Amino acid sequence: MNVLTYLIPISLVLGGMGLLFFVFTIRSNQYEDPEGDAQRILSGDYDDRPKQD
Amino acid sequence: MTATMRPPASACPACVAAPAAQSLADMEVPKDAHIVLSLPTIHCAACMSKVERALNADPRVHSARVNLTMKRVSLSGDTALTAEDVIPLVEAAGYEAHELDTAALSATATDRAGRDLLMRLAVAGFAAMNVMLLSVAVWSGAAGETRDLFHWISALIVLPAVAFSAQPFFVNAWRALAARTLNMDVPISLAILLAVVTSLWETSLSGEHAYFDAAIALTFFLLTGRYLDHRTRSVARSAAEELAALEVPRAWRVTDTGEEQVSVADLRIGDLIRVRPGGRMPVDGEIVEGTSERDRSLLTGETLPVLGTPGTAVSAGEVNLTGPLTIRASAVGRDTSLARMADLVAIAESGRSRYTSLADRAARLYAPGVHILSALSFLGWLLYSGDLRTALNIAAAVLIITCPCALGLAVPAVTTAASGRLFRKGLLIKDATALERLAQVDTVVFDKTGTLTAGTPEPVNLDAFTTADLAIAHALAEGSAHPLSRALTSAARAAGIAPAQVTGLTESPGYGTSATWQGREVRLGRAAWIGGTATDQTAAWLRIGDAPPQALLFTDRMRDGAAEAVAAFRQAGMTVVLLSGDTAAAVESLARRLDIAQWMAEALPQDKAARIETLSKNGAKVLMVGDGLNDTAALTAAHVSISPASALDAARVASDIVLLGQSLAPLPEAATTARKAVKRIRENFTIATWYNLIAVPLAVAGLCSPLIAALAMSASSVTVSLNALRLR
């Protein structure tokens, strides 16, 4: 029974982290263009370093 | 001596840099220009890449990102950058681009309501999954202190989650109760609250049953329905908004220093306004300078252009065709006949019977029914067992099990599937109840110009002319932007007839074109100017030297899919009627071509609306299809209405569905899909009803444990959702 002391908090924390990530994706407008995002993975345009300002 | 000759070092090193910092701060930070373009022809990853690459290659553009779902590109760039600068870049890459009015789009740029619902949905989903995990452990045999621990942890998760996620239901329920009415959200809120309260009570007494999972799962499923419903509306709203944003309303005002471009809203009575050929009159006014032909088809339905000379009154919404005009504004904004005719919509709107959707009718039965049932169960068990705790538990079970999930999902799921399907066919549904009304239609009424016809004339008697004569006509037609001239040019080119060699080509606005061919004067144009006799049919007259004038006859070209649409409607057993403001000859001709038995010509806007009201009084459910301002009253009076995207703003606003493509072929399919959608909705209600007939007696008898309630709830929701997907 002592294992529950660890498993329950771990599952809640992991679930909470998932929720926080989802909230982050909502706030950064990542669901505005579902069709475009699906097509974008087929594009050959990509970079291997951050954009230079 | 060296030390004393050096200037003393500053006590504050920052002071030395202060002037530089000050000058930096004084420089105003340049604000990026923000431009949004509509790209109707993009459709794949290569299109996205090409557009973004073409725009980012220009140093004035800071960033560009294509939104394929909305078929737009948003870009930011130098302050001085304008849409006129970037549109050629996109067109050079091979794509059609139109400026969108960012002010008109800003209302829904941040979809706050959708995002808010999605946030609450996420919290409810998180809580539901965790509580269900704990509940499965309890159902699997956890007992005693372990069960109590799980119940308390569930309570800790559910209480804040319900407080946050179920707010939309609580707010709506409170609003309904404040108005002394019942809606769907009242039993939902009561079920959620009662489930939480009884569960807390049970848990505090170390009881066996708790409904925490039911409360949060209920919230999650119903929020899903709300979110689907919202997405359906927002897709329609944003696309309809884009149509309005495409018309950036500007006008050229003549001032002492020349012409300036101003917003139409800034025009005043008495202003002089330049309207170029192809432009639309922004205001009512009077022609001061110039002679031209005007296309009044959107206002009156007339196919024939009307001559305008100095002193002629013009109305906002007319299209200037052949010559530049200067007009003096006599009525602006709300005072124009455009706005006055739009007021007809408001009058018809007040007379329109309010349609009650299937969901509202179902809720009317469900809301009081479930309350009565729950209350009776509570009283019965209280009298029978004398135990308040048991009675309250069973009342909660009855409320939870009566399937608000299926009712809440039944309509939004189907509507979302149907709207998505029709949207891919180019039909934009602005109101969910339009589908239900469209399913009931048994009569279809069409407007003519711009709806059944493309509003573009085509010549019909070229066979009566020799090739040489047509070559001359072709040459003369090329000298004018008149729609008849353009139609003649297209037809001659399609027939492979090259224009003859003419000299001195001159256009006389409002009359026609003249030139010299082999030493003889040749003319193409108005009957009176050529010497011909006017006919009922649209005609341009051709005279070569002293030969007798010959008439080139034109017919309004039918829109793509018009014949198929009319035939399909008739085959489906619907009555088809043609109403038009055009002349009797033109209307009869088109009616014969399309095999439409009932037609009315020279109909004014009130005549069209009156005709539809007459049909409605006789029991018909009318679908009105029209595009002109003279159709708006009829569009509003009809049971359901459709207008093409090319329609005037007022017509699109008055209609329930907007046809985005050029072809009319999707219209019969829209009616078919609507009937299927309503069938699915009724099936979903049937599923919910049968579920209730089986589950409610069990709950009333006290035989429903939380596990059974949870399984039943999930099964009903999944069944309803899968049934809706059969429509896709």
Short mmCIF file of N, CA, C and O in Angstrom, two decimals, chain B residues 151-198:
data_model
loop_
_atom_site.label_atom_id
_atom_site.label_comp_id
_atom_site.label_asym_id
_atom_site.label_seq_id
_atom_site.Cartn_x
_atom_site.Cartn_y
_atom_site.Cartn_z
N HIS B 151 -11.52 8.38 -2.86
CA HIS B 151 -12.65 9.31 -2.96
C HIS B 151 -12.24 10.73 -2.60
O HIS B 151 -12.64 11.69 -3.25
N TRP B 152 -11.43 10.87 -1.57
CA TRP B 152 -11.02 12.21 -1.17
C TRP B 152 -10.12 12.86 -2.22
O TRP B 152 -10.25 14.05 -2.52
N ILE B 153 -9.24 12.05 -2.80
CA ILE B 153 -8.38 12.59 -3.86
C ILE B 153 -9.24 13.01 -5.06
O ILE B 153 -9.03 14.06 -5.66
N SER B 154 -10.23 12.17 -5.38
CA SER B 154 -11.15 12.53 -6.47
C SER B 154 -11.85 13.84 -6.17
O SER B 154 -12.00 14.70 -7.05
N ALA B 155 -12.26 14.00 -4.91
CA ALA B 155 -12.95 15.24 -4.53
C ALA B 155 -12.03 16.44 -4.72
O ALA B 155 -12.44 17.48 -5.24
N LEU B 156 -10.76 16.28 -4.31
CA LEU B 156 -9.81 17.38 -4.45
C LEU B 156 -9.62 17.78 -5.91
O LEU B 156 -9.42 18.94 -6.23
N ILE B 157 -9.68 16.80 -6.80
CA ILE B 157 -9.51 17.09 -8.23
C ILE B 157 -10.78 17.68 -8.82
O ILE B 157 -10.75 18.64 -9.59
N VAL B 158 -11.91 17.10 -8.45
CA VAL B 158 -13.18 17.46 -9.11
C VAL B 158 -13.68 18.84 -8.70
O VAL B 158 -14.18 19.60 -9.53
N LEU B 159 -13.55 19.17 -7.42
CA LEU B 159 -14.15 20.43 -6.97
C LEU B 159 -13.62 21.65 -7.73
O LEU B 159 -14.42 22.41 -8.29
N PRO B 160 -12.29 21.85 -7.79
CA PRO B 160 -11.84 23.02 -8.58
C PRO B 160 -12.11 22.86 -10.07
O PRO B 160 -12.41 23.84 -10.76
N ALA B 161 -12.02 21.63 -10.58
CA ALA B 161 -12.23 21.43 -12.02
C ALA B 161 -13.66 21.79 -12.41
O ALA B 161 -13.90 22.47 -13.41
N VAL B 162 -14.63 21.33 -11.60
CA VAL B 162 -16.03 21.64 -11.90
C VAL B 162 -16.28 23.14 -11.74
O VAL B 162 -16.97 23.76 -12.55
N ALA B 163 -15.69 23.71 -10.69
CA ALA B 163 -15.89 25.15 -10.47
C ALA B 163 -15.40 25.96 -11.67
O ALA B 163 -15.99 26.98 -12.03
N PHE B 164 -14.34 25.50 -12.30
CA PHE B 164 -13.79 26.23 -13.45
C PHE B 164 -14.48 25.84 -14.76
O PHE B 164 -14.97 26.69 -15.50
N SER B 165 -14.55 24.53 -15.02
CA SER B 165 -14.99 24.08 -16.34
C SER B 165 -16.48 24.23 -16.57
O SER B 165 -16.91 24.47 -17.69
N ALA B 166 -17.28 24.07 -15.53
CA ALA B 166 -18.73 24.06 -15.72
C ALA B 166 -19.33 25.46 -15.64
O ALA B 166 -20.56 25.59 -15.66
N GLN B 167 -18.51 26.48 -15.54
CA GLN B 167 -19.04 27.84 -15.45
C GLN B 167 -20.00 28.20 -16.58
O GLN B 167 -21.03 28.83 -16.33
N PRO B 168 -19.68 27.84 -17.85
CA PRO B 168 -20.66 28.20 -18.91
C PRO B 168 -22.06 27.67 -18.62
O PRO B 168 -23.04 28.35 -18.90
N PHE B 169 -22.15 26.46 -18.06
CA PHE B 169 -23.47 25.90 -17.77
C PHE B 169 -24.12 26.62 -16.60
O PHE B 169 -25.31 26.94 -16.63
N PHE B 170 -23.33 26.89 -15.54
CA PHE B 170 -23.89 27.57 -14.38
C PHE B 170 -24.40 28.95 -14.77
O PHE B 170 -25.49 29.37 -14.36
N VAL B 171 -23.61 29.67 -15.57
CA VAL B 171 -23.98 31.04 -15.94
C VAL B 171 -25.28 31.03 -16.75
O VAL B 171 -26.20 31.80 -16.50
N ASN B 172 -25.35 30.13 -17.74
CA ASN B 172 -26.56 30.06 -18.57
C ASN B 172 -27.77 29.62 -17.76
O ASN B 172 -28.88 30.11 -17.96
N ALA B 173 -27.56 28.67 -16.84
CA ALA B 173 -28.68 28.19 -16.03
C ALA B 173 -29.20 29.31 -15.14
O ALA B 173 -30.41 29.51 -15.01
N TRP B 174 -28.27 30.04 -14.54
CA TRP B 174 -28.68 31.14 -13.66
C TRP B 174 -29.45 32.20 -14.44
O TRP B 174 -30.44 32.74 -13.96
N ARG B 175 -28.98 32.45 -15.66
CA ARG B 175 -29.65 33.44 -16.51
C ARG B 175 -31.07 32.98 -16.83
O ARG B 175 -32.01 33.77 -16.83
N ALA B 176 -31.22 31.69 -17.10
CA ALA B 176 -32.55 31.16 -17.43
C ALA B 176 -33.46 31.24 -16.21
O ALA B 176 -34.62 31.65 -16.32
N LEU B 177 -32.94 30.87 -15.04
CA LEU B 177 -33.77 30.91 -13.84
C LEU B 177 -34.15 32.34 -13.49
O LEU B 177 -35.27 32.61 -13.05
N ALA B 178 -33.21 33.27 -13.71
CA ALA B 178 -33.52 34.68 -13.44
C ALA B 178 -34.65 35.16 -14.33
O ALA B 178 -35.45 36.02 -13.94
N ALA B 179 -34.74 34.59 -15.54
CA ALA B 179 -35.83 34.94 -16.46
C ALA B 179 -37.03 34.03 -16.25
O ALA B 179 -37.98 34.06 -17.04
N ARG B 180 -36.99 33.20 -15.21
CA ARG B 180 -38.09 32.29 -14.89
C ARG B 180 -38.40 31.33 -16.03
O ARG B 180 -39.55 31.07 -16.34
N THR B 181 -37.36 30.81 -16.67
CA THR B 181 -37.56 29.79 -17.70
C THR B 181 -36.61 28.63 -17.44
O THR B 181 -35.75 28.71 -16.56
N LEU B 182 -36.81 27.56 -18.19
CA LEU B 182 -35.91 26.42 -18.12
C LEU B 182 -35.22 26.25 -19.46
O LEU B 182 -35.84 26.41 -20.50
N ASN B 183 -33.93 25.96 -19.43
CA ASN B 183 -33.26 25.55 -20.66
C ASN B 183 -32.45 24.30 -20.35
O ASN B 183 -32.50 23.78 -19.24
N MET B 184 -31.68 23.83 -21.33
CA MET B 184 -30.93 22.60 -21.13
C MET B 184 -29.92 22.71 -19.99
O MET B 184 -29.57 21.72 -19.36
N ASP B 185 -29.43 23.91 -19.74
CA ASP B 185 -28.36 24.07 -18.77
C ASP B 185 -28.84 23.96 -17.33
O ASP B 185 -28.03 23.76 -16.42
N VAL B 186 -30.13 24.10 -17.09
CA VAL B 186 -30.64 24.00 -15.72
C VAL B 186 -30.52 22.57 -15.20
O VAL B 186 -29.91 22.35 -14.14
N PRO B 187 -31.06 21.56 -15.90
CA PRO B 187 -30.87 20.19 -15.40
C PRO B 187 -29.41 19.77 -15.39
O PRO B 187 -28.98 19.00 -14.54
N ILE B 188 -28.63 20.28 -16.35
CA ILE B 188 -27.21 19.94 -16.38
C ILE B 188 -26.53 20.46 -15.13
O ILE B 188 -25.79 19.74 -14.44
N SER B 189 -26.76 21.73 -14.83
CA SER B 189 -26.13 22.32 -13.65
C SER B 189 -26.59 21.62 -12.38
O SER B 189 -25.79 21.33 -11.49
N LEU B 190 -27.89 21.32 -12.32
CA LEU B 190 -28.43 20.65 -11.14
C LEU B 190 -27.80 19.26 -10.98
O LEU B 190 -27.43 18.85 -9.87
N ALA B 191 -27.66 18.55 -12.10
CA ALA B 191 -27.06 17.21 -12.05
C ALA B 191 -25.63 17.28 -11.54
O ALA B 191 -25.22 16.49 -10.69
N ILE B 192 -24.86 18.23 -12.07
CA ILE B 192 -23.46 18.35 -11.67
C ILE B 192 -23.36 18.69 -10.19
O ILE B 192 -22.62 18.05 -9.43
N LEU B 193 -24.12 19.69 -9.76
CA LEU B 193 -24.04 20.13 -8.37
C LEU B 193 -24.53 19.04 -7.42
O LEU B 193 -23.91 18.78 -6.38
N LEU B 194 -25.63 18.38 -7.78
CA LEU B 194 -26.18 17.35 -6.91
C LEU B 194 -25.23 16.17 -6.80
O LEU B 194 -25.05 15.59 -5.73
N ALA B 195 -24.60 15.83 -7.93
CA ALA B 195 -23.64 14.73 -7.93
C ALA B 195 -22.47 15.05 -7.00
O ALA B 195 -22.04 14.20 -6.21
N VAL B 196 -21.97 16.27 -7.07
CA VAL B 196 -20.84 16.66 -6.23
C VAL B 196 -21.24 16.67 -4.76
O VAL B 196 -20.51 16.15 -3.90
N VAL B 197 -22.41 17.23 -4.47
CA VAL B 197 -22.84 17.35 -3.07
C VAL B 197 -23.07 15.97 -2.46
O VAL B 197 -22.58 15.67 -1.37
N THR B 198 -23.81 15.11 -3.17
CA THR B 198 -24.09 13.78 -2.60
C THR B 198 -22.81 12.97 -2.48
O THR B 198 -22.64 12.20 -1.55
#
